[in-house]
Amino acid sequence: MALTAGQIVEAAHGLVTRYGVQDVSMRRVAGELGVRPGALYYHVPNKQEMLRRVARRVLEPLHEVTDEPLALLQRLRQLVLALPDGGDLILIAYSLDPELPPVPALRSGLLLHSCTPAEAEETAAILMRYALGALAVEQNSLLFGQSDPAASVRYERGLLALLAGVRNTVSSP
């Protein structure tokens, strides 16, 4: 049976789920698949691209969503926090792929709130940077045994403040 990119991403996703991003390597994925590491490079050029594809797979439920921006980013939080090192995974992937879900759906939602295309583009980038940073901090705190019961409230308040700022900017003369 021939190796496929989908099999590589599936194996990498399983390893990220079990061990976290830092413990996933091309060699480990190859071992999981029972092939030599060189066999992976025909389908995936490097670890970063493999992780980007894993992130796209994780975020697939956010690909074409019609939720309001706040609800969409709350769903992002659920998906990210469900995965060990999910914040780190998505940060890596977003730095490589600024069109990672939920960005297109987020821009579409912002356009429905009277944003121009340029404002929607900029606001989506700001919201993603805030959300991913907040989620990475929250998840790393959890990994180090520092539970923060107010984390979800702070996350939502930050998003609401950013969205209110967008509404004020758009409605200002």
PDB file of C-alpha atoms in Angstrom:
ATOM      1  CA  MET A   1       0.000   0.000   0.000  1.00  0.00           C
ATOM      2  CA  ALA A   2       1.386   3.397  -1.009  1.00  0.00           C
ATOM      3  CA  LEU A   3       1.932   6.067   1.609  1.00  0.00           C
ATOM      4  CA  THR A   4      -0.238   9.190   1.287  1.00  0.00           C
ATOM      5  CA  ALA A   5      -0.092  12.706   2.682  1.00  0.00           C
ATOM      6  CA  GLY A   6      -3.383  11.999   4.447  1.00  0.00           C
ATOM      7  CA  GLN A   7      -1.884   9.040   6.291  1.00  0.00           C
ATOM      8  CA  ILE A   8       1.068  11.171   7.372  1.00  0.00           C
ATOM      9  CA  VAL A   9      -1.197  13.929   8.685  1.00  0.00           C
ATOM     10  CA  GLU A  10      -3.408  11.403  10.458  1.00  0.00           C
ATOM     11  CA  ALA A  11      -0.401   9.781  12.156  1.00  0.00           C
ATOM     12  CA  ALA A  12       1.050  13.164  13.104  1.00  0.00           C
ATOM     13  CA  HIS A  13      -2.333  14.257  14.489  1.00  0.00           C
ATOM     14  CA  GLY A  14      -2.477  11.122  16.626  1.00  0.00           C
ATOM     15  CA  LEU A  15       1.023  11.774  17.958  1.00  0.00           C
ATOM     16  CA  VAL A  16       0.238  15.430  18.715  1.00  0.00           C
ATOM     17  CA  THR A  17      -2.892  14.303  20.559  1.00  0.00           C
ATOM     18  CA  ARG A  18      -0.966  11.759  22.638  1.00  0.00           C
ATOM     19  CA  TYR A  19       2.352  13.521  23.211  1.00  0.00           C
ATOM     20  CA  GLY A  20       2.089  17.186  22.221  1.00  0.00           C
ATOM     21  CA  VAL A  21       3.800  19.170  19.492  1.00  0.00           C
ATOM     22  CA  GLN A  22       7.322  19.098  20.917  1.00  0.00           C
ATOM     23  CA  ASP A  23       7.485  15.304  20.872  1.00  0.00           C
ATOM     24  CA  VAL A  24       6.453  14.948  17.240  1.00  0.00           C
ATOM     25  CA  SER A  25       9.184  14.567  14.651  1.00  0.00           C
ATOM     26  CA  MET A  26       9.356  13.304  11.109  1.00  0.00           C
ATOM     27  CA  ARG A  27      11.265  10.288  12.436  1.00  0.00           C
ATOM     28  CA  ARG A  28       8.557   9.540  15.015  1.00  0.00           C
ATOM     29  CA  VAL A  29       5.772   9.850  12.441  1.00  0.00           C
ATOM     30  CA  ALA A  30       7.692   7.536  10.120  1.00  0.00           C
ATOM     31  CA  GLY A  31       8.055   5.020  12.959  1.00  0.00           C
ATOM     32  CA  GLU A  32       4.336   5.235  13.644  1.00  0.00           C
ATOM     33  CA  LEU A  33       3.663   4.445   9.981  1.00  0.00           C
ATOM     34  CA  GLY A  34       6.311   1.751   9.737  1.00  0.00           C
ATOM     35  CA  VAL A  35       8.295   3.525   7.019  1.00  0.00           C
ATOM     36  CA  ARG A  36      11.677   5.202   6.761  1.00  0.00           C
ATOM     37  CA  PRO A  37      11.722   8.952   7.494  1.00  0.00           C
ATOM     38  CA  GLY A  38      12.768   9.733   3.920  1.00  0.00           C
ATOM     39  CA  ALA A  39       9.463   8.319   2.649  1.00  0.00           C
ATOM     40  CA  LEU A  40       7.589  11.183   4.316  1.00  0.00           C
ATOM     41  CA  TYR A  41       9.442  13.916   2.448  1.00  0.00           C
ATOM     42  CA  TYR A  42       7.879  12.933  -0.866  1.00  0.00           C
ATOM     43  CA  HIS A  43       4.513  14.042   0.545  1.00  0.00           C
ATOM     44  CA  VAL A  44       5.428  16.599   3.231  1.00  0.00           C
ATOM     45  CA  PRO A  45       8.542  18.767   2.829  1.00  0.00           C
ATOM     46  CA  ASN A  46       9.225  19.370   6.543  1.00  0.00           C
ATOM     47  CA  LYS A  47       7.888  19.205  10.091  1.00  0.00           C
ATOM     48  CA  GLN A  48       6.434  22.723   9.957  1.00  0.00           C
ATOM     49  CA  GLU A  49       4.320  21.892   6.910  1.00  0.00           C
ATOM     50  CA  MET A  50       3.211  18.655   8.523  1.00  0.00           C
ATOM     51  CA  LEU A  51       2.109  20.568  11.639  1.00  0.00           C
ATOM     52  CA  ARG A  52       0.343  23.166   9.484  1.00  0.00           C
ATOM     53  CA  ARG A  53      -1.655  20.373   7.879  1.00  0.00           C
ATOM     54  CA  VAL A  54      -2.444  18.859  11.275  1.00  0.00           C
ATOM     55  CA  ALA A  55      -3.701  22.263  12.439  1.00  0.00           C
ATOM     56  CA  ARG A  56      -5.916  22.587   9.373  1.00  0.00           C
ATOM     57  CA  ARG A  57      -7.329  19.175  10.166  1.00  0.00           C
ATOM     58  CA  VAL A  58      -7.996  20.146  13.796  1.00  0.00           C
ATOM     59  CA  LEU A  59      -9.659  23.401  12.725  1.00  0.00           C
ATOM     60  CA  GLU A  60     -11.696  21.906   9.877  1.00  0.00           C
ATOM     61  CA  PRO A  61     -14.964  22.380  11.860  1.00  0.00           C
ATOM     62  CA  LEU A  62     -14.328  26.149  11.612  1.00  0.00           C
ATOM     63  CA  HIS A  63     -13.775  26.189   7.858  1.00  0.00           C
ATOM     64  CA  GLU A  64     -17.151  27.421   6.684  1.00  0.00           C
ATOM     65  CA  VAL A  65     -19.067  28.582   9.714  1.00  0.00           C
ATOM     66  CA  THR A  66     -21.691  31.296   9.774  1.00  0.00           C
ATOM     67  CA  ASP A  67     -21.375  32.087  13.479  1.00  0.00           C
ATOM     68  CA  GLU A  68     -20.896  35.568  14.844  1.00  0.00           C
ATOM     69  CA  PRO A  69     -17.198  36.422  15.378  1.00  0.00           C
ATOM     70  CA  LEU A  70     -17.437  35.935  19.160  1.00  0.00           C
ATOM     71  CA  ALA A  71     -19.070  32.508  18.869  1.00  0.00           C
ATOM     72  CA  LEU A  72     -16.575  31.481  16.212  1.00  0.00           C
ATOM     73  CA  LEU A  73     -13.618  32.405  18.420  1.00  0.00           C
ATOM     74  CA  GLN A  74     -15.184  30.610  21.379  1.00  0.00           C
ATOM     75  CA  ARG A  75     -15.396  27.488  19.208  1.00  0.00           C
ATOM     76  CA  LEU A  76     -11.732  28.025  18.321  1.00  0.00           C
ATOM     77  CA  ARG A  77     -10.951  28.015  22.043  1.00  0.00           C
ATOM     78  CA  GLN A  78     -12.739  24.701  22.549  1.00  0.00           C
ATOM     79  CA  LEU A  79     -10.845  23.039  19.698  1.00  0.00           C
ATOM     80  CA  VAL A  80      -7.460  24.400  20.764  1.00  0.00           C
ATOM     81  CA  LEU A  81      -7.770  23.556  24.456  1.00  0.00           C
ATOM     82  CA  ALA A  82      -8.946  20.019  23.693  1.00  0.00           C
ATOM     83  CA  LEU A  83      -5.510  19.212  22.274  1.00  0.00           C
ATOM     84  CA  PRO A  84      -2.270  19.034  24.281  1.00  0.00           C
ATOM     85  CA  ASP A  85      -0.108  21.884  23.010  1.00  0.00           C
ATOM     86  CA  GLY A  86      -3.035  22.978  20.835  1.00  0.00           C
ATOM     87  CA  GLY A  87      -2.143  26.621  21.395  1.00  0.00           C
ATOM     88  CA  ASP A  88       1.427  26.037  20.254  1.00  0.00           C
ATOM     89  CA  LEU A  89       0.289  23.961  17.280  1.00  0.00           C
ATOM     90  CA  ILE A  90      -2.109  26.614  16.035  1.00  0.00           C
ATOM     91  CA  LEU A  91       0.407  29.437  16.658  1.00  0.00           C
ATOM     92  CA  ILE A  92       2.960  27.625  14.495  1.00  0.00           C
ATOM     93  CA  ALA A  93       0.396  26.939  11.794  1.00  0.00           C
ATOM     94  CA  TYR A  94      -1.038  30.472  11.793  1.00  0.00           C
ATOM     95  CA  SER A  95       2.412  31.990  11.402  1.00  0.00           C
ATOM     96  CA  LEU A  96       2.856  29.825   8.292  1.00  0.00           C
ATOM     97  CA  ASP A  97      -0.713  30.111   7.021  1.00  0.00           C
ATOM     98  CA  PRO A  98      -2.625  33.324   7.804  1.00  0.00           C
ATOM     99  CA  GLU A  99      -5.662  31.845   6.008  1.00  0.00           C
ATOM    100  CA  LEU A 100      -5.976  29.075   8.571  1.00  0.00           C
ATOM    101  CA  PRO A 101      -9.551  28.461   9.694  1.00  0.00           C
ATOM    102  CA  PRO A 102     -11.363  30.326  11.183  1.00  0.00           C
ATOM    103  CA  VAL A 103      -9.842  33.374   9.443  1.00  0.00           C
ATOM    104  CA  PRO A 104     -12.004  33.317   6.271  1.00  0.00           C
ATOM    105  CA  ALA A 105     -15.191  32.730   8.286  1.00  0.00           C
ATOM    106  CA  LEU A 106     -14.142  35.429  10.752  1.00  0.00           C
ATOM    107  CA  ARG A 107     -13.647  37.954   7.941  1.00  0.00           C
ATOM    108  CA  SER A 108     -17.049  37.039   6.513  1.00  0.00           C
ATOM    109  CA  GLY A 109     -18.673  37.566   9.903  1.00  0.00           C
ATOM    110  CA  LEU A 110     -16.973  40.934  10.290  1.00  0.00           C
ATOM    111  CA  LEU A 111     -18.181  42.035   6.852  1.00  0.00           C
ATOM    112  CA  LEU A 112     -21.725  41.459   8.109  1.00  0.00           C
ATOM    113  CA  HIS A 113     -20.999  43.978  10.895  1.00  0.00           C
ATOM    114  CA  SER A 114     -20.449  46.888   8.514  1.00  0.00           C
ATOM    115  CA  CYS A 115     -16.692  46.430   8.202  1.00  0.00           C
ATOM    116  CA  THR A 116     -15.091  47.213   4.891  1.00  0.00           C
ATOM    117  CA  PRO A 117     -13.022  44.386   3.399  1.00  0.00           C
ATOM    118  CA  ALA A 118      -9.813  46.101   4.565  1.00  0.00           C
ATOM    119  CA  GLU A 119     -11.217  46.556   8.103  1.00  0.00           C
ATOM    120  CA  ALA A 120     -12.388  42.944   8.191  1.00  0.00           C
ATOM    121  CA  GLU A 121      -8.923  41.772   7.112  1.00  0.00           C
ATOM    122  CA  GLU A 122      -7.148  43.844   9.768  1.00  0.00           C
ATOM    123  CA  THR A 123      -9.645  43.029  12.509  1.00  0.00           C
ATOM    124  CA  ALA A 124      -9.500  39.299  11.780  1.00  0.00           C
ATOM    125  CA  ALA A 125      -5.699  39.438  12.084  1.00  0.00           C
ATOM    126  CA  ILE A 126      -5.917  41.328  15.389  1.00  0.00           C
ATOM    127  CA  LEU A 127      -8.548  38.960  16.799  1.00  0.00           C
ATOM    128  CA  MET A 128      -6.554  35.885  15.781  1.00  0.00           C
ATOM    129  CA  ARG A 129      -3.368  37.212  17.352  1.00  0.00           C
ATOM    130  CA  TYR A 130      -5.190  38.007  20.570  1.00  0.00           C
ATOM    131  CA  ALA A 131      -7.051  34.686  20.642  1.00  0.00           C
ATOM    132  CA  LEU A 132      -3.997  32.551  19.908  1.00  0.00           C
ATOM    133  CA  GLY A 133      -1.835  34.381  22.409  1.00  0.00           C
ATOM    134  CA  ALA A 134      -4.476  34.121  25.121  1.00  0.00           C
ATOM    135  CA  LEU A 135      -5.034  30.438  24.387  1.00  0.00           C
ATOM    136  CA  ALA A 136      -1.322  29.636  24.382  1.00  0.00           C
ATOM    137  CA  VAL A 137      -0.925  31.310  27.781  1.00  0.00           C
ATOM    138  CA  GLU A 138      -3.989  29.525  29.159  1.00  0.00           C
ATOM    139  CA  GLN A 139      -2.897  26.147  27.867  1.00  0.00           C
ATOM    140  CA  ASN A 140       0.701  26.525  29.047  1.00  0.00           C
ATOM    141  CA  SER A 141      -0.570  27.512  32.485  1.00  0.00           C
ATOM    142  CA  LEU A 142      -2.655  24.341  32.565  1.00  0.00           C
ATOM    143  CA  LEU A 143       0.323  22.246  31.463  1.00  0.00           C
ATOM    144  CA  PHE A 144       2.294  23.658  34.394  1.00  0.00           C
ATOM    145  CA  GLY A 145      -0.524  22.896  36.834  1.00  0.00           C
ATOM    146  CA  GLN A 146      -1.728  26.491  37.160  1.00  0.00           C
ATOM    147  CA  SER A 147      -5.482  26.319  36.710  1.00  0.00           C
ATOM    148  CA  ASP A 148      -7.140  29.696  36.117  1.00  0.00           C
ATOM    149  CA  PRO A 149     -10.913  29.485  36.659  1.00  0.00           C
ATOM    150  CA  ALA A 150     -11.353  32.975  35.184  1.00  0.00           C
ATOM    151  CA  ALA A 151      -9.488  32.218  31.941  1.00  0.00           C
ATOM    152  CA  SER A 152     -12.617  31.723  29.831  1.00  0.00           C
ATOM    153  CA  VAL A 153     -14.162  34.927  31.197  1.00  0.00           C
ATOM    154  CA  ARG A 154     -10.976  36.901  30.468  1.00  0.00           C
ATOM    155  CA  TYR A 155     -10.787  35.429  26.984  1.00  0.00           C
ATOM    156  CA  GLU A 156     -14.364  36.480  26.222  1.00  0.00           C
ATOM    157  CA  ARG A 157     -13.918  39.944  27.756  1.00  0.00           C
ATOM    158  CA  GLY A 158     -10.823  40.527  25.626  1.00  0.00           C
ATOM    159  CA  LEU A 159     -12.680  39.500  22.494  1.00  0.00           C
ATOM    160  CA  LEU A 160     -15.662  41.682  23.393  1.00  0.00           C
ATOM    161  CA  ALA A 161     -13.382  44.674  23.991  1.00  0.00           C
ATOM    162  CA  LEU A 162     -11.688  44.183  20.637  1.00  0.00           C
ATOM    163  CA  LEU A 163     -15.012  43.741  18.858  1.00  0.00           C
ATOM    164  CA  ALA A 164     -16.454  46.839  20.581  1.00  0.00           C
ATOM    165  CA  GLY A 165     -13.428  48.796  19.399  1.00  0.00           C
ATOM    166  CA  VAL A 166     -14.122  47.646  15.851  1.00  0.00           C
ATOM    167  CA  ARG A 167     -17.734  48.725  16.081  1.00  0.00           C
ATOM    168  CA  ASN A 168     -16.704  52.145  17.405  1.00  0.00           C
ATOM    169  CA  THR A 169     -14.087  52.558  14.688  1.00  0.00           C
ATOM    170  CA  VAL A 170     -16.502  51.538  11.936  1.00  0.00           C
ATOM    171  CA  SER A 171     -19.285  53.775  13.220  1.00  0.00           C
ATOM    172  CA  SER A 172     -17.002  56.792  13.798  1.00  0.00           C
ATOM    173  CA  PRO A 173     -16.946  59.514  11.127  1.00  0.00           C
TER     174      PRO A 173
END
